mmCIF file of C-alpha atoms and ligand atoms in Angstrom:
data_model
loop_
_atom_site.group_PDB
_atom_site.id
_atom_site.type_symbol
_atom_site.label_atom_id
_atom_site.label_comp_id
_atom_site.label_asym_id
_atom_site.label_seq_id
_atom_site.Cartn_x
_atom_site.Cartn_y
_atom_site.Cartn_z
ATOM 1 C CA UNK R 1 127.094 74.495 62.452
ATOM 2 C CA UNK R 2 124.310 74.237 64.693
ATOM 3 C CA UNK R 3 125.986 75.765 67.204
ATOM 4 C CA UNK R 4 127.152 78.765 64.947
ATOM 5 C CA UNK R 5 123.251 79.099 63.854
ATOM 6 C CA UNK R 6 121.788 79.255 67.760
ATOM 7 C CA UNK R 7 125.016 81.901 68.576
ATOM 8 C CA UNK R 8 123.619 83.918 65.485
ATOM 9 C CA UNK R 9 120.644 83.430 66.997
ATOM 10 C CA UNK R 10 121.072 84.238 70.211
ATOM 11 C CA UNK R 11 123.060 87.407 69.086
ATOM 12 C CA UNK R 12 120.085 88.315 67.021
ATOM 13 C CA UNK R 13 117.950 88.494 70.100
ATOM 14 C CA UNK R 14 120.258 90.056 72.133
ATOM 15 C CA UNK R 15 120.046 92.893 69.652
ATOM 16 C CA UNK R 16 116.233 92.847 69.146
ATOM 17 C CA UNK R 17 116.421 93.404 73.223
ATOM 18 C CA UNK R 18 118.680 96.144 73.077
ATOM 19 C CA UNK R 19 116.279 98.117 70.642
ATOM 20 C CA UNK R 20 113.506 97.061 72.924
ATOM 21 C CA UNK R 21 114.995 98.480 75.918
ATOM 22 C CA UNK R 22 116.340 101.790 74.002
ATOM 23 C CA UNK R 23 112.517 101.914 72.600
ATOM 24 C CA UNK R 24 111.240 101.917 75.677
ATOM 25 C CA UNK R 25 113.955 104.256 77.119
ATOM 26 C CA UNK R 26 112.323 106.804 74.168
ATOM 27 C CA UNK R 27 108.987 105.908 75.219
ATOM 28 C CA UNK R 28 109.304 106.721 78.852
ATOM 29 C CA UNK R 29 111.120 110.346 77.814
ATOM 30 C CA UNK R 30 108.512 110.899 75.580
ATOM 31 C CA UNK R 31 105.613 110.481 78.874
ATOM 32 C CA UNK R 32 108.123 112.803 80.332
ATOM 33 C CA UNK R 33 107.879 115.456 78.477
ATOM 34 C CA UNK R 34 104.391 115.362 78.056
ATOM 35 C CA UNK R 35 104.170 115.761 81.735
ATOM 36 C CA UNK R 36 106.376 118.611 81.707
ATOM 37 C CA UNK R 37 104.962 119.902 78.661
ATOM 38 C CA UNK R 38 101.178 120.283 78.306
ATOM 39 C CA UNK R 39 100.347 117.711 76.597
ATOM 40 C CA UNK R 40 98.526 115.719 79.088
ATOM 41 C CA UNK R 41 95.139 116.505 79.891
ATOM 42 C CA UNK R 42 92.401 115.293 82.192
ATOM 43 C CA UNK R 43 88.808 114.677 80.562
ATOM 44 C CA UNK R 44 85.613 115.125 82.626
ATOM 45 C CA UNK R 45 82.723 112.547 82.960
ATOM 46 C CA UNK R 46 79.616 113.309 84.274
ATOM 47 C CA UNK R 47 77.526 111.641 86.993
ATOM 48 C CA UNK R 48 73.685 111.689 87.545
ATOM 49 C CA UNK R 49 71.759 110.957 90.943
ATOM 50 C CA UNK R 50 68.733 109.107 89.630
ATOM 51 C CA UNK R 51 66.143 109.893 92.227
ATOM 52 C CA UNK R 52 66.912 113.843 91.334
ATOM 53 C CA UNK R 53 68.032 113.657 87.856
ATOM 54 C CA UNK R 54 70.845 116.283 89.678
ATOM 55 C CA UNK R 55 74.448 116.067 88.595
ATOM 56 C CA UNK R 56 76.237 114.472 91.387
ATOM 57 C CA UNK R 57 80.007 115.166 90.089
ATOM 58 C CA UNK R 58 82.419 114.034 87.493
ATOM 59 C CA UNK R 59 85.106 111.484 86.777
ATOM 60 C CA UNK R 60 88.327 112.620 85.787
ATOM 61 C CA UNK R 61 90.089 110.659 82.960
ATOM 62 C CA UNK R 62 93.685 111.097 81.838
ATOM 63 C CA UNK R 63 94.246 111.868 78.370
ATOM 64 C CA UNK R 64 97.549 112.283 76.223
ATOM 65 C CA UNK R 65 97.601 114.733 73.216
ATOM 66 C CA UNK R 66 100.761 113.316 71.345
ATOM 67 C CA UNK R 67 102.141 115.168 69.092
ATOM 68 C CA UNK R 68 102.215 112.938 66.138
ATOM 69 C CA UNK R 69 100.488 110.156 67.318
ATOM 70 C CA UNK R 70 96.931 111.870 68.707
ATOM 71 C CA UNK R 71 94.659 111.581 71.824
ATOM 72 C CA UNK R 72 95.842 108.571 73.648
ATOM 73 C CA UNK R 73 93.895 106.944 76.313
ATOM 74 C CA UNK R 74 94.938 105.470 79.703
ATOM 75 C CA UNK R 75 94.989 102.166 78.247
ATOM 76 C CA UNK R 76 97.705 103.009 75.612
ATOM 77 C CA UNK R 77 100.062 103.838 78.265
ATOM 78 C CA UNK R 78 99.410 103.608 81.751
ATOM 79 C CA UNK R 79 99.691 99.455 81.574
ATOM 80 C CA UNK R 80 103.509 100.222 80.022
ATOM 81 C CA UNK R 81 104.304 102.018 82.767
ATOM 82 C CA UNK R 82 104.674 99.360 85.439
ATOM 83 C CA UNK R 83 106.183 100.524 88.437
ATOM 84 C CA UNK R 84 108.728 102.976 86.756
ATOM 85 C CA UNK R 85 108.199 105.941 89.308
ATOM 86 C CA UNK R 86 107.007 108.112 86.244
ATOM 87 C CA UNK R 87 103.271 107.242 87.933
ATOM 88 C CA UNK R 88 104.296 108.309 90.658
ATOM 89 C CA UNK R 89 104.492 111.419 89.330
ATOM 90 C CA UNK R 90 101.711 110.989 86.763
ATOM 91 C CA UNK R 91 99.498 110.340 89.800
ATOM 92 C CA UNK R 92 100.667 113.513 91.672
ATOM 93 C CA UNK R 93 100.190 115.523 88.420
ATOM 94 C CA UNK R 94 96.533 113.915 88.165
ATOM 95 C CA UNK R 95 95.693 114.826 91.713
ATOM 96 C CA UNK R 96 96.693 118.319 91.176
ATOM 97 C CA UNK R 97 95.102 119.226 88.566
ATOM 98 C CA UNK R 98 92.082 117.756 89.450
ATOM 99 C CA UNK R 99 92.294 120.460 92.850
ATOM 100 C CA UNK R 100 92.221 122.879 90.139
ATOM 101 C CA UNK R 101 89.387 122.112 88.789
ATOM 102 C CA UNK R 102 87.387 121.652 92.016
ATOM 103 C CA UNK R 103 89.046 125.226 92.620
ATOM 104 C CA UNK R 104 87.745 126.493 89.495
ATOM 105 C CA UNK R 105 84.340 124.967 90.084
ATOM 106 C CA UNK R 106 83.964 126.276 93.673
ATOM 107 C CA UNK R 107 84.486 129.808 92.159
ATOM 108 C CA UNK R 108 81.792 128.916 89.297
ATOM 109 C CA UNK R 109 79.357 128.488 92.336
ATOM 110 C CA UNK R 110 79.202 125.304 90.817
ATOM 111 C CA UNK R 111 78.608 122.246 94.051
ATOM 112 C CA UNK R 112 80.376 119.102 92.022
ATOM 113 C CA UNK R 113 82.405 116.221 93.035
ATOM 114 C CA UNK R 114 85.158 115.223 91.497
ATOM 115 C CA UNK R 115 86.561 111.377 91.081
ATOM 116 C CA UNK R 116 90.127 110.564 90.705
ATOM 117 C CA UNK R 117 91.032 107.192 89.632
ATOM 118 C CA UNK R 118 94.566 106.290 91.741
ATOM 119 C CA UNK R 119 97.105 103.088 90.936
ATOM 120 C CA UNK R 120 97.886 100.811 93.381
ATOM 121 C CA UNK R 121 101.647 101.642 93.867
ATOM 122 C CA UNK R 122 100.711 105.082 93.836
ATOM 123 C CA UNK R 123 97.962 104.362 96.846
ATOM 124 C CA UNK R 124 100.571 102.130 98.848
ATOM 125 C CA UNK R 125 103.333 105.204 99.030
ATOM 126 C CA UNK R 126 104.030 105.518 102.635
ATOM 127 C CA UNK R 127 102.955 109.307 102.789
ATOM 128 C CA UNK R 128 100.347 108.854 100.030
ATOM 129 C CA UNK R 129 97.916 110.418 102.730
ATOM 130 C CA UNK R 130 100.435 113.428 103.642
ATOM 131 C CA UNK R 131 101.088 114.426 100.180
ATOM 132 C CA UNK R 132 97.513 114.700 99.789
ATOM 133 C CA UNK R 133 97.309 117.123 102.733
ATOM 134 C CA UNK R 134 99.866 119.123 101.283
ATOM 135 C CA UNK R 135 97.871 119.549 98.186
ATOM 136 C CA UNK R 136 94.697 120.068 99.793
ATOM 137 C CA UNK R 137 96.111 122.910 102.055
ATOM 138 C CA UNK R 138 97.773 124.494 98.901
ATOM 139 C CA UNK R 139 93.508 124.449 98.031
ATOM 140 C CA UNK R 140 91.862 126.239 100.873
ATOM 141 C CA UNK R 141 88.459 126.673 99.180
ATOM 142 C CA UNK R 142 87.963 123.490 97.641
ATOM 143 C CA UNK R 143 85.909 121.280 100.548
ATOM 144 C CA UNK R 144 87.883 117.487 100.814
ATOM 145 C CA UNK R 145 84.536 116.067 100.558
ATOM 146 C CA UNK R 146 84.555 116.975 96.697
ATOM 147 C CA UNK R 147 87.311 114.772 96.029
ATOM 148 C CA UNK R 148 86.674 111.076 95.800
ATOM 149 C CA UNK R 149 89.649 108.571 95.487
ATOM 150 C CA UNK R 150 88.609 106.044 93.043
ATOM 151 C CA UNK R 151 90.518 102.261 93.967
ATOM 152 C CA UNK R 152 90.699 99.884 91.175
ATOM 153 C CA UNK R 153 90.474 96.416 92.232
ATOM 154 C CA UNK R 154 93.787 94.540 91.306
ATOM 155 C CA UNK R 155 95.965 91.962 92.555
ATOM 156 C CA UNK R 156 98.741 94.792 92.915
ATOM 157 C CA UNK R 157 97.006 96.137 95.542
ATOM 158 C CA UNK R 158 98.731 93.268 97.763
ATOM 159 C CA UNK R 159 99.602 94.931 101.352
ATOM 160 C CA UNK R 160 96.091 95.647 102.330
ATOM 161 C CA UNK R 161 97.015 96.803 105.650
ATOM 162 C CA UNK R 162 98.906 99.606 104.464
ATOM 163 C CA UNK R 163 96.039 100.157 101.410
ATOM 164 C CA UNK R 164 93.707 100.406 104.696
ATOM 165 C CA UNK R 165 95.806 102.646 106.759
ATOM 166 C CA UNK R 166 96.326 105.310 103.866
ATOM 167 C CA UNK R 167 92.321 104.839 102.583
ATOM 168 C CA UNK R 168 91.601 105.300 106.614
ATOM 169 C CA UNK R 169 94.072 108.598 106.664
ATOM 170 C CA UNK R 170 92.469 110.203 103.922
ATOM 171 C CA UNK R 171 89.002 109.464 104.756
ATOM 172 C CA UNK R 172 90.255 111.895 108.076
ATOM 173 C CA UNK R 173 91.392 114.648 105.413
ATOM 174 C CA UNK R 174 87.526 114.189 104.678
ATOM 175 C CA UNK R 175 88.149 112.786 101.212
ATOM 176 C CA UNK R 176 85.825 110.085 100.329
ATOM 177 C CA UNK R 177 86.631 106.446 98.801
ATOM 178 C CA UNK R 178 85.449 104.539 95.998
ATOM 179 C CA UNK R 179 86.262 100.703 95.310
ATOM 180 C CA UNK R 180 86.105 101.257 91.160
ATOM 181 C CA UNK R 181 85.380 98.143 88.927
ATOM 182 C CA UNK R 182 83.778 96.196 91.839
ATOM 183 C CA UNK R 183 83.170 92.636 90.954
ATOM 184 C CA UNK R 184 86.370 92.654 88.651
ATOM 185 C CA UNK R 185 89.187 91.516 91.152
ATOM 186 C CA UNK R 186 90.521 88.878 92.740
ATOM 187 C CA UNK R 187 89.306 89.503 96.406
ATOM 188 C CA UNK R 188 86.513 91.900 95.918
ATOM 189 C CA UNK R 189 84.587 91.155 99.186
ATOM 190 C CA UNK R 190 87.476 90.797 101.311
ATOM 191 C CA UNK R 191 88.683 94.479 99.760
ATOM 192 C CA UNK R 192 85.054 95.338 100.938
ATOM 193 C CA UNK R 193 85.220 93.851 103.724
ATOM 194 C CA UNK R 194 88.952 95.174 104.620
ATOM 195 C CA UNK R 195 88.930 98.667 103.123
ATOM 196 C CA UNK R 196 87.401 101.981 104.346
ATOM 197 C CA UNK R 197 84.979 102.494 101.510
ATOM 198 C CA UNK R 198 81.830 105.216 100.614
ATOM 199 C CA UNK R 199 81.088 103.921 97.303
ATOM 200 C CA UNK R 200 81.315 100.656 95.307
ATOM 201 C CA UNK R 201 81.591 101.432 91.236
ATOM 202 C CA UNK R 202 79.891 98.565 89.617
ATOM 203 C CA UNK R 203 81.824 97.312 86.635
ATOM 204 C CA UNK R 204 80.507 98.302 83.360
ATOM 205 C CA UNK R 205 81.127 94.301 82.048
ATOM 206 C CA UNK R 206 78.561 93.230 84.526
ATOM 207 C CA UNK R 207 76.154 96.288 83.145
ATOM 208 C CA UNK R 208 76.560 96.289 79.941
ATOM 209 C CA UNK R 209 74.800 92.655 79.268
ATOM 210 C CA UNK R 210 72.078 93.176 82.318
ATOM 211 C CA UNK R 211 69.387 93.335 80.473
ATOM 212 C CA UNK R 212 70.454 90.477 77.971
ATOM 213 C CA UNK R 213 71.979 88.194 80.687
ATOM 214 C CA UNK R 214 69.727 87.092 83.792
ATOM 215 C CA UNK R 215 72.969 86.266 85.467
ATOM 216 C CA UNK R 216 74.779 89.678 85.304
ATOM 217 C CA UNK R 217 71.384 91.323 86.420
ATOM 218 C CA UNK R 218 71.454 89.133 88.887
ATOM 219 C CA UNK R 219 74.750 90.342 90.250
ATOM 220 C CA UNK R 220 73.917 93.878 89.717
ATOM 221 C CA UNK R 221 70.703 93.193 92.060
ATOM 222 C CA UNK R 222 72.706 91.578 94.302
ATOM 223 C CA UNK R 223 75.238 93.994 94.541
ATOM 224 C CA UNK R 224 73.290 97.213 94.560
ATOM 225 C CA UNK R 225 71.152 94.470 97.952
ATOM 226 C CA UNK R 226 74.612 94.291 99.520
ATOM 227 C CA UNK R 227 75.914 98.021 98.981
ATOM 228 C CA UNK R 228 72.871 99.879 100.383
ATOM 229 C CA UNK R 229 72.778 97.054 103.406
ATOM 230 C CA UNK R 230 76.340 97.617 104.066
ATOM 231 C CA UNK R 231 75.646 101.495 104.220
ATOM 232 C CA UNK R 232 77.557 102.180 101.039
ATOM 233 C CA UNK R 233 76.536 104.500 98.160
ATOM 234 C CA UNK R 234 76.843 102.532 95.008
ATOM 235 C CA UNK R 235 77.397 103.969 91.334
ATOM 236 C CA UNK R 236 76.156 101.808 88.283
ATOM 237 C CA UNK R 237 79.864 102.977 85.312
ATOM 238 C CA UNK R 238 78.803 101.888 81.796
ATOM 239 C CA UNK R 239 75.027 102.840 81.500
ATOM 240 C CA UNK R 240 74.689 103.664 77.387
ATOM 241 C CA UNK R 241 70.665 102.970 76.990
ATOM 242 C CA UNK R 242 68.077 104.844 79.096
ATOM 243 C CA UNK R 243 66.338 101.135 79.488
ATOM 244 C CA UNK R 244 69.650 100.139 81.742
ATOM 245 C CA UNK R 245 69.162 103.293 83.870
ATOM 246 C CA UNK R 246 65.322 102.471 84.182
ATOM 247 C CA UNK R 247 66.606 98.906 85.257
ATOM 248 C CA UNK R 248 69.283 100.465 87.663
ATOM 249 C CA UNK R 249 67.236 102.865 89.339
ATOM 250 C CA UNK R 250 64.442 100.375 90.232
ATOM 251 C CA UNK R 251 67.528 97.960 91.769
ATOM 252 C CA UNK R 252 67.797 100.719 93.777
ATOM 253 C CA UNK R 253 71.188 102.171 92.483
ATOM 254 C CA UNK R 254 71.522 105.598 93.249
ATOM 255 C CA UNK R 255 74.052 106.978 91.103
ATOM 256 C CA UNK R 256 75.120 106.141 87.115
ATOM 257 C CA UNK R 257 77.920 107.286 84.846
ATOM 258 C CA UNK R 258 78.269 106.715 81.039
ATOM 259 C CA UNK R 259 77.983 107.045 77.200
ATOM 260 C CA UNK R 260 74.577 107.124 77.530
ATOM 261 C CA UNK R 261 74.739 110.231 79.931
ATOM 262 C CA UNK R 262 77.946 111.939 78.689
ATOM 263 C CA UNK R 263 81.153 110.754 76.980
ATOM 264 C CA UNK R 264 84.219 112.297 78.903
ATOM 265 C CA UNK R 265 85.042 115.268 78.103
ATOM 266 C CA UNK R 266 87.459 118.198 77.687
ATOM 267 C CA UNK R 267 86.142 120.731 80.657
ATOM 268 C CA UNK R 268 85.787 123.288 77.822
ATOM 269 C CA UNK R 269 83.075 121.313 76.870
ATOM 270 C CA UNK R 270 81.337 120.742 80.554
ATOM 271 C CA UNK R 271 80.091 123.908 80.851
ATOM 272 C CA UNK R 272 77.867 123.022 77.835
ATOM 273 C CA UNK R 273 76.403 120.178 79.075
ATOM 274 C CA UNK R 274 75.755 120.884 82.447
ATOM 275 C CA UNK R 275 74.019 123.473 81.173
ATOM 276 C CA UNK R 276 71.661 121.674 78.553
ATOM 277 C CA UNK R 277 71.309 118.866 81.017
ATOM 278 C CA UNK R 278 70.254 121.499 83.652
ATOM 279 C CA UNK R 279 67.767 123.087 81.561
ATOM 280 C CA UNK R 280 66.470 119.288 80.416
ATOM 281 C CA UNK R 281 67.684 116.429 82.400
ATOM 282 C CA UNK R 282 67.074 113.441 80.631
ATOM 283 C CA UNK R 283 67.166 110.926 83.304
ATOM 284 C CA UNK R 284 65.834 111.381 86.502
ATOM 285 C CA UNK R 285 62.984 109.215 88.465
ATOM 286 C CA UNK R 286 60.077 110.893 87.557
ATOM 287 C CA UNK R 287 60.566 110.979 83.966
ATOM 288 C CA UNK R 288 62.359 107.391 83.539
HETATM 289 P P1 C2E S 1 87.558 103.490 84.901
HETATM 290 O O1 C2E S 1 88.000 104.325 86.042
HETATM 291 O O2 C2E S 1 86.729 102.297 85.213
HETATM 292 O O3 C2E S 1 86.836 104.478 83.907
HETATM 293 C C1 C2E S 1 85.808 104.107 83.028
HETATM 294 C C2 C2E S 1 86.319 103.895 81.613
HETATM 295 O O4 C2E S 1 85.233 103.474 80.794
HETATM 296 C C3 C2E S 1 86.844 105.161 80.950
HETATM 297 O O5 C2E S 1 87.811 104.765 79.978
HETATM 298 C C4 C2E S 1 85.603 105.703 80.246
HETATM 299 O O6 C2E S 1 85.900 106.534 79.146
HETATM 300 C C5 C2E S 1 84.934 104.441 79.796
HETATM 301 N N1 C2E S 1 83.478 104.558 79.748
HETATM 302 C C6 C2E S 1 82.676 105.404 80.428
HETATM 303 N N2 C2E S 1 81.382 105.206 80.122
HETATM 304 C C7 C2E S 1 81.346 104.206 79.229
HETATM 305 C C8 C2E S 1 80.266 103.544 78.523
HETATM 306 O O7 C2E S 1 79.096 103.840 78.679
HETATM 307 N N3 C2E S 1 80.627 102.525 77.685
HETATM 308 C C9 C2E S 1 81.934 102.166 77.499
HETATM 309 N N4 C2E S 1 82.187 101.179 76.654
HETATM 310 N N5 C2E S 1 82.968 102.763 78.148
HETATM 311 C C10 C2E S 1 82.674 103.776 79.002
HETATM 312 P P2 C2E S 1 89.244 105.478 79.888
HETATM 313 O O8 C2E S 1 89.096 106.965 80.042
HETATM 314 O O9 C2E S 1 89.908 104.949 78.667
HETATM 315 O O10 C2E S 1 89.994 104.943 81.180
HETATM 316 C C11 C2E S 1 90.261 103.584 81.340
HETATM 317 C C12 C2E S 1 90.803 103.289 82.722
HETATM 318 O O11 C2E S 1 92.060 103.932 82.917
HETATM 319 C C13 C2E S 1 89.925 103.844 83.842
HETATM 320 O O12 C2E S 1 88.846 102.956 84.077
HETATM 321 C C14 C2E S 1 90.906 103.915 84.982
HETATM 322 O O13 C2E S 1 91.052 102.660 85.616
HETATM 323 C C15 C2E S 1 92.200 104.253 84.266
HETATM 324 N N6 C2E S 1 92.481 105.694 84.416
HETATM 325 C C16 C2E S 1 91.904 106.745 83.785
HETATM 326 N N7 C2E S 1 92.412 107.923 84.196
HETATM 327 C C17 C2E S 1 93.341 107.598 85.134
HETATM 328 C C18 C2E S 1 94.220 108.368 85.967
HETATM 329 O O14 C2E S 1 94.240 109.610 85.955
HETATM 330 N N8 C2E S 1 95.044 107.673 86.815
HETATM 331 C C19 C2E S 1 95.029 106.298 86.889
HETATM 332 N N9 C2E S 1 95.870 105.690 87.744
HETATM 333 N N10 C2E S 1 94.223 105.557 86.133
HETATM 334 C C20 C2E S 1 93.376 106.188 85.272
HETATM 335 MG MG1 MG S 2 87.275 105.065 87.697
HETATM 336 MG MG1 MG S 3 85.532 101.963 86.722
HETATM 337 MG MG1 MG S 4 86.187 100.227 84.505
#
């Protein structure tokens, strides 16, 4: 009977499996058509030299307007997609878009950067560094030195050598690197140490409680110390109050990025902003 009962059982799982796998089949056609479609969309945040108050450029952020579900963030479905080759192609679609936009700006008259945040499988492609000469030459007038790869620290980003070799091609394109969340992953110093980096993004959980916790302003110090001795630039991600950005610039960080500047935003909306912040910027270091 027993026996019957863990057969039942194991026949109910096998079906709960089945609807998991077809659910997830649906899932991953769904992402597909968005990309085909135009349903995905890349949101802009801003960020702010200190010393100047000047916008420096903007992070791009992938949204997904779903038809019945809403605006979806990168959390909702960029952890689901594992290493299905969809980001592959997500990644690609990011990248060129994001061209676009520098395009677009260049023709403004308008001198921004622009950050692109880039997986770890997607980085460790074996021509990640030759695609992204093929899209920059498809983009005459946008200068490489606008686009900034943004690395998140994670343990996927396990063959280092070849993480190096690709960071090391691009920086030749004239692109410029960013180690993102620094502070978050397993092997941040020897990624510092091992990488060719221009920027370290200090994690907004280390921000967040400086001014509450001696011990994360301690590692902000520390870290903004160790960026500007190892030559790097270093960006503060997750400033909200106008007391952090005091904090930060006195540190010595040179660049921030968050609520408290500028949620992300559509690039309809940019054009807005840059414009009220030109007219008033709120945080610069004359007026902190
Ligand atoms: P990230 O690159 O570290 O980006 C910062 C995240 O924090 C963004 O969330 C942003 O909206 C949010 N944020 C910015 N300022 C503040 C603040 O002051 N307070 C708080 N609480 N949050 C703030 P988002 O847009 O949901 O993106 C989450 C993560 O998804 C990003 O973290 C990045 O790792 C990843 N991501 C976003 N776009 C892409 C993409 O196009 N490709 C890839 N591969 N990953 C992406
Ligand atoms: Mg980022
Ligand atoms: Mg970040
Ligand atoms: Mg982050």
């Amino acid at each position: 009977k027993a026996k019957q009962a863990g057969k039942n059982r194991y026949h109910l799982f096998d079906l709960e499996r089945d609807k998991e796998v077809t659910g997830y089949q649906s899932w991953l056609n769904q992402l597909q058509d968005a990309l085909n479609g135009d349903q995905l969309q890349l949101y802009y945040q801003p960020k702010v030299d200190l010393a100047s108050g000047e916008v420096a450029g903007c992070e791009a952020l992938l949204r997904w307007q779903h038809p019945t579900e809403g605006l979806k963030v990168p959390g909702d479905f960029l952890p689901q997609l594992l290493s299905n080759d969809l980001d592959l192609r997500l990644g690609q679609w990011v990248l060129e878009k994001a061209l676009c936009q520098l395009e677009h700006w260049q023709q403004q008259g308008l001198a921004l950067s622009l950050s692109v945040n880039i997986s770890a499988s997607h980085l460790l492609q074996q021509d990640f560094a030759e695609q992204l000469a093929t899209l920059l030459a498809k983009h005459p007038n946008v200068s490489p030195r606008h686009l900034e790869l943004e690395i998140v620290e994670t343990s996927a980003l396990t063959e280092l050598d070849q993480a190096a070799l690709n960071l090391a091609h691009c920086k030749k394109l004239g692109v410029r690197t960013t180690l993102d969340d620094f502070g978050t992953g397993y092997a941040s110093l020897t990624y510092l140490r091992r990488l060719p980096l221009d920027c370290l993004k200090i994690d907004q959980g280390f921000v967040s409680q400086m001014l509450d916790d001696p011990n994360d302003l301690c590692i902000v110090e520390n870290v903004i110390t160790m960026a500007r001795a190892l030559n790097r630039n270093v960006v503060a991600e997750g400033v909200e109050s106008q007391q952090q950005a005091q904090a930060l610039l006195q540190l010595g960080c040179s660049q921030v990025q968050g609520y408290g500047l500028a949620r992300p935003m559509p690039a309809s909306s940019l054009d807005l902003w840059l414009a009220s912040w030109q007219r008033k910027p709120r945080w610069r270091a004359q007026t902190l």
